[in-house]
XYZ file of C-alpha atoms in Angstrom:
307
model
C 56.101 -3.383 -21.336
C 57.572 -1.374 -18.456
C 61.121 -0.385 -17.630
C 60.935 -2.173 -14.294
C 60.079 -5.423 -16.123
C 63.208 -4.976 -18.219
C 65.239 -4.460 -15.044
C 63.734 -7.658 -13.655
C 64.769 -9.478 -16.850
C 68.368 -8.261 -16.474
C 68.473 -9.330 -12.823
C 67.260 -12.869 -13.612
C 69.641 -13.131 -16.554
C 72.554 -12.151 -14.327
C 71.621 -14.229 -11.299
C 70.255 -17.277 -13.203
C 68.113 -17.875 -10.141
C 64.680 -16.395 -9.446
C 65.100 -16.431 -5.658
C 68.420 -14.580 -5.763
C 67.086 -12.115 -8.327
C 63.990 -11.449 -6.188
C 66.172 -10.841 -3.116
C 68.383 -8.464 -5.114
C 65.327 -6.587 -6.381
C 63.635 -6.728 -2.948
C 60.387 -8.140 -4.320
C 58.516 -11.380 -3.712
C 59.540 -14.371 -5.810
C 56.010 -15.020 -7.195
C 55.707 -11.362 -8.228
C 59.009 -11.548 -10.088
C 57.896 -14.704 -11.907
C 54.601 -13.071 -12.893
C 56.377 -9.967 -14.210
C 58.777 -12.057 -16.315
C 55.839 -14.005 -17.761
C 54.074 -10.720 -18.571
C 57.208 -9.440 -20.295
C 57.449 -12.658 -22.313
C 53.840 -12.183 -23.430
C 54.511 -8.573 -24.450
C 57.653 -9.483 -26.380
C 56.193 -12.633 -27.883
C 59.235 -14.743 -27.019
C 60.283 -17.072 -24.226
C 63.170 -15.600 -22.250
C 64.083 -18.404 -19.860
C 63.859 -22.173 -19.732
C 62.944 -23.024 -16.148
C 62.803 -26.150 -14.066
C 63.156 -26.887 -10.360
C 66.941 -26.865 -10.489
C 68.004 -24.302 -13.051
C 67.166 -21.166 -15.028
C 68.683 -20.947 -18.515
C 68.392 -17.935 -20.850
C 67.003 -18.751 -24.253
C 68.687 -17.646 -27.486
C 66.171 -14.793 -27.601
C 67.196 -13.658 -24.128
C 70.890 -13.747 -25.042
C 70.190 -11.619 -28.103
C 68.022 -9.112 -26.219
C 70.142 -8.704 -23.069
C 72.734 -6.209 -24.421
C 69.974 -4.172 -26.077
C 67.944 -4.071 -22.864
C 70.984 -2.991 -20.860
C 71.632 -0.194 -23.337
C 67.972 0.852 -23.236
C 67.970 0.997 -19.437
C 71.175 3.050 -19.436
C 69.587 5.501 -21.885
C 66.447 5.694 -19.736
C 68.519 6.489 -16.653
C 70.451 9.160 -18.533
C 67.226 10.640 -19.892
C 65.787 10.843 -16.387
C 68.887 12.623 -15.124
C 68.955 15.010 -18.087
C 65.258 15.805 -17.816
C 65.657 16.620 -14.158
C 68.305 19.177 -15.080
C 70.060 18.578 -11.785
C 73.593 18.691 -10.519
C 74.789 15.451 -8.975
C 76.270 17.556 -6.195
C 72.912 18.955 -5.015
C 72.287 17.567 -1.520
C 69.119 15.729 -0.486
C 68.729 14.729 3.173
C 67.025 11.449 4.070
C 65.974 10.191 7.493
C 65.034 6.638 8.424
C 63.782 4.569 11.348
C 65.634 1.267 11.391
C 66.058 0.226 7.759
C 66.904 1.538 4.339
C 67.766 -0.231 1.047
C 71.469 -1.082 0.859
C 71.707 0.445 -2.634
C 70.069 3.701 -1.565
C 72.927 5.976 -2.627
C 73.496 4.101 -5.890
C 69.880 4.600 -6.914
C 70.246 8.386 -6.951
C 73.719 8.540 -8.491
C 73.708 11.307 -11.089
C 70.464 12.763 -9.749
C 71.394 14.203 -6.377
C 73.907 13.805 -3.594
C 72.068 11.806 -0.951
C 72.937 12.459 2.684
C 71.576 9.744 5.000
C 70.836 11.353 8.338
C 72.351 9.314 11.167
C 69.780 10.571 13.702
C 67.634 7.425 13.856
C 64.164 8.329 15.102
C 60.649 6.761 15.228
C 58.315 6.881 12.249
C 56.106 9.720 13.486
C 59.168 11.806 14.328
C 60.754 11.270 10.929
C 57.486 12.259 9.235
C 57.393 15.425 11.359
C 60.966 16.204 10.300
C 59.901 16.056 6.654
C 57.098 18.495 7.446
C 59.389 21.017 9.177
C 62.192 20.641 6.642
C 64.761 19.018 8.918
C 65.053 16.296 6.265
C 63.809 16.210 2.686
C 62.730 12.554 2.597
C 62.129 9.832 5.173
C 61.663 6.079 5.121
C 59.022 5.376 7.757
C 55.592 3.924 8.496
C 52.694 6.344 8.095
C 48.887 6.408 7.837
C 46.644 8.100 5.305
C 45.372 10.427 8.059
C 48.901 11.650 8.804
C 49.585 12.136 5.098
C 46.461 14.250 4.613
C 46.889 16.274 7.813
C 50.479 17.219 6.995
C 50.290 17.531 3.190
C 52.696 14.658 2.695
C 53.056 12.052 -0.035
C 54.029 8.411 0.396
C 55.528 5.991 -2.120
C 55.837 2.305 -1.321
C 59.452 1.219 -0.847
C 59.381 -2.061 1.136
C 57.381 -4.290 3.474
C 58.183 -6.463 6.501
C 56.288 -9.600 7.404
C 55.898 -9.639 11.178
C 56.556 -12.773 13.209
C 55.934 -14.019 16.721
C 58.420 -15.037 19.391
C 57.738 -17.763 21.924
C 59.541 -19.910 24.472
C 60.269 -23.550 23.708
C 60.999 -25.699 20.687
C 57.615 -25.310 18.982
C 58.197 -23.200 15.854
C 54.890 -24.014 14.154
C 52.681 -21.183 12.821
C 50.597 -19.358 15.435
C 47.178 -17.781 14.916
C 46.947 -14.024 15.286
C 44.235 -14.303 17.948
C 46.587 -16.322 20.180
C 49.219 -13.583 20.326
C 50.154 -11.085 22.980
C 50.859 -7.693 21.404
C 53.044 -5.293 23.413
C 52.420 -1.557 23.547
C 54.549 0.900 25.486
C 53.712 3.943 27.594
C 56.571 5.889 25.986
C 54.658 7.629 23.187
C 57.671 9.673 22.142
C 59.250 6.442 20.940
C 56.398 4.046 20.284
C 53.435 6.120 19.059
C 53.378 4.560 15.561
C 53.849 1.010 16.813
C 51.179 1.450 19.485
C 48.701 2.664 16.866
C 49.459 -0.350 14.684
C 49.406 -2.825 17.599
C 46.122 -1.601 19.062
C 44.333 -1.833 15.704
C 45.793 -5.283 15.060
C 44.656 -6.563 18.457
C 41.164 -5.115 17.973
C 40.874 -6.660 14.497
C 42.141 -10.130 15.388
C 41.314 -10.703 19.045
C 44.962 -10.740 20.097
C 45.664 -9.595 23.663
C 47.304 -6.234 24.296
C 50.153 -6.267 26.796
C 50.945 -2.850 28.274
C 54.551 -2.125 29.208
C 56.611 0.838 30.313
C 60.127 -0.553 30.071
C 60.941 -0.408 26.366
C 59.852 -4.022 26.097
C 58.902 -3.678 22.432
C 62.467 -4.599 21.484
C 65.188 -6.853 22.924
C 66.507 -7.516 25.431
C 63.405 -6.501 27.437
C 61.178 -8.132 24.813
C 62.734 -11.523 25.547
C 61.864 -11.113 29.223
C 58.232 -10.415 28.316
C 58.091 -13.457 26.037
C 59.273 -15.645 28.910
C 56.934 -14.027 31.427
C 53.744 -14.098 29.364
C 53.817 -17.761 28.420
C 52.249 -17.131 25.019
C 53.609 -16.029 21.629
C 54.390 -12.309 21.380
C 54.191 -10.261 18.184
C 57.604 -8.885 17.265
C 57.819 -5.297 16.012
C 59.634 -4.448 12.757
C 62.312 -2.425 14.567
C 65.501 -4.166 13.492
C 68.129 -4.768 16.137
C 71.458 -6.519 16.387
C 70.213 -8.944 19.051
C 70.231 -12.652 18.259
C 67.485 -14.918 19.545
C 68.366 -16.628 22.838
C 68.480 -20.448 22.648
C 65.196 -20.780 24.564
C 63.185 -18.539 22.205
C 62.026 -19.346 18.669
C 60.544 -17.292 15.855
C 57.165 -18.404 14.496
C 55.044 -17.438 11.519
C 51.792 -15.630 12.239
C 48.700 -16.754 10.318
C 44.967 -16.079 10.156
C 45.853 -13.345 9.289
C 49.544 -12.611 8.658
C 50.471 -9.032 9.672
C 52.660 -6.847 7.469
C 54.350 -3.532 8.186
C 54.888 -1.207 5.236
C 57.719 1.245 4.696
C 57.020 4.424 2.739
C 59.300 7.013 1.223
C 57.723 10.180 2.593
C 58.007 13.567 0.928
C 56.175 16.904 0.946
C 53.267 17.384 -1.472
C 54.428 20.891 -2.338
C 58.151 20.044 -2.479
C 59.762 22.986 -4.333
C 63.145 21.388 -5.046
C 63.498 19.447 -8.268
C 66.440 17.503 -6.774
C 64.256 16.123 -3.983
C 61.466 15.156 -6.377
C 63.937 13.462 -8.712
C 65.632 11.612 -5.845
C 62.255 10.342 -4.605
C 61.393 9.112 -8.078
C 64.776 7.438 -8.503
C 64.413 5.643 -5.171
C 60.996 4.163 -5.913
C 60.432 3.873 -9.669
C 61.724 0.295 -9.838
C 59.957 -0.911 -6.683
C 57.247 -3.440 -7.479
C 53.768 -2.590 -6.148
C 52.741 -4.283 -2.929
C 50.869 -7.467 -3.764
C 49.236 -9.063 -0.707
C 46.219 -11.360 -0.531
C 43.668 -9.537 1.653
C 42.067 -12.872 2.517
C 45.146 -14.067 4.418
C 47.102 -10.918 5.312
C 46.522 -7.840 7.427
C 47.339 -4.162 7.143
C 45.835 -1.318 9.175
C 42.772 0.179 7.528
C 44.562 3.504 7.047
C 47.792 2.070 5.746
C 48.374 3.828 2.381
C 48.571 0.445 0.636
C 45.615 -1.285 2.270
C 42.667 -2.124 0.044
C 40.250 0.789 0.189
C 42.611 3.092 2.104
C 41.824 6.779 1.717
């Protein structure tokens, strides 16, 4: 039995819906179901009656819920006490284009989290952790970069990448039939270019070289129209909506994923930073992808066999 399984139990009991609970916890629905089943095996009781339309707590679940909530509250307090930290101690965090919406709540009582508003690319945010400009960063990184800069990475989230194409056809598209844009601006797109070039080499997709910031909208939409074939969309999140002539399509054979890591220094001297990093990631479920149908770069920290 693990604390994160107990947190999953509380989320399902409160949401009474596995899909909503999984979204709240930011994990895949099948993983949540597997963890609840594992918890039921460990406890020796059934917690939920499930069918296609509803999720109902059993009498055992109703009896256990207040005790589990109390246990989790004690565990959180123990973690804060063991850290011996002041909630006012500042920890600076940088990010690329995304961070969990409950980021500050996760470290309440551990440290005072300051989210740096200077949004920068992954390689730049990692460099800022190295030079001390920020204490932590949410970014994409490779095992080579971790080793070269004495950094540590903890899994925090993952994005499934999709394709964009012109026309009404929104059926899945094979990876080898994609165009994959890379940009000459290495100051901005170094990490994406590294990912894109390895993906194209591994799958047979065609690289499309640009120099106009066409990795993201609105220039990306122009490239999709010009190329006449589906284009792999980067994970950089923007406020642009899809134009009416462009559709999003699933990518298969294989499906590419982009991982987000919480990056910290291996020799981090500040207990507040170490405790904040632990608080931000201790409830995050491990990445669970089928290597037969999905793709990660070989040196992604969470790829099978990555070193």
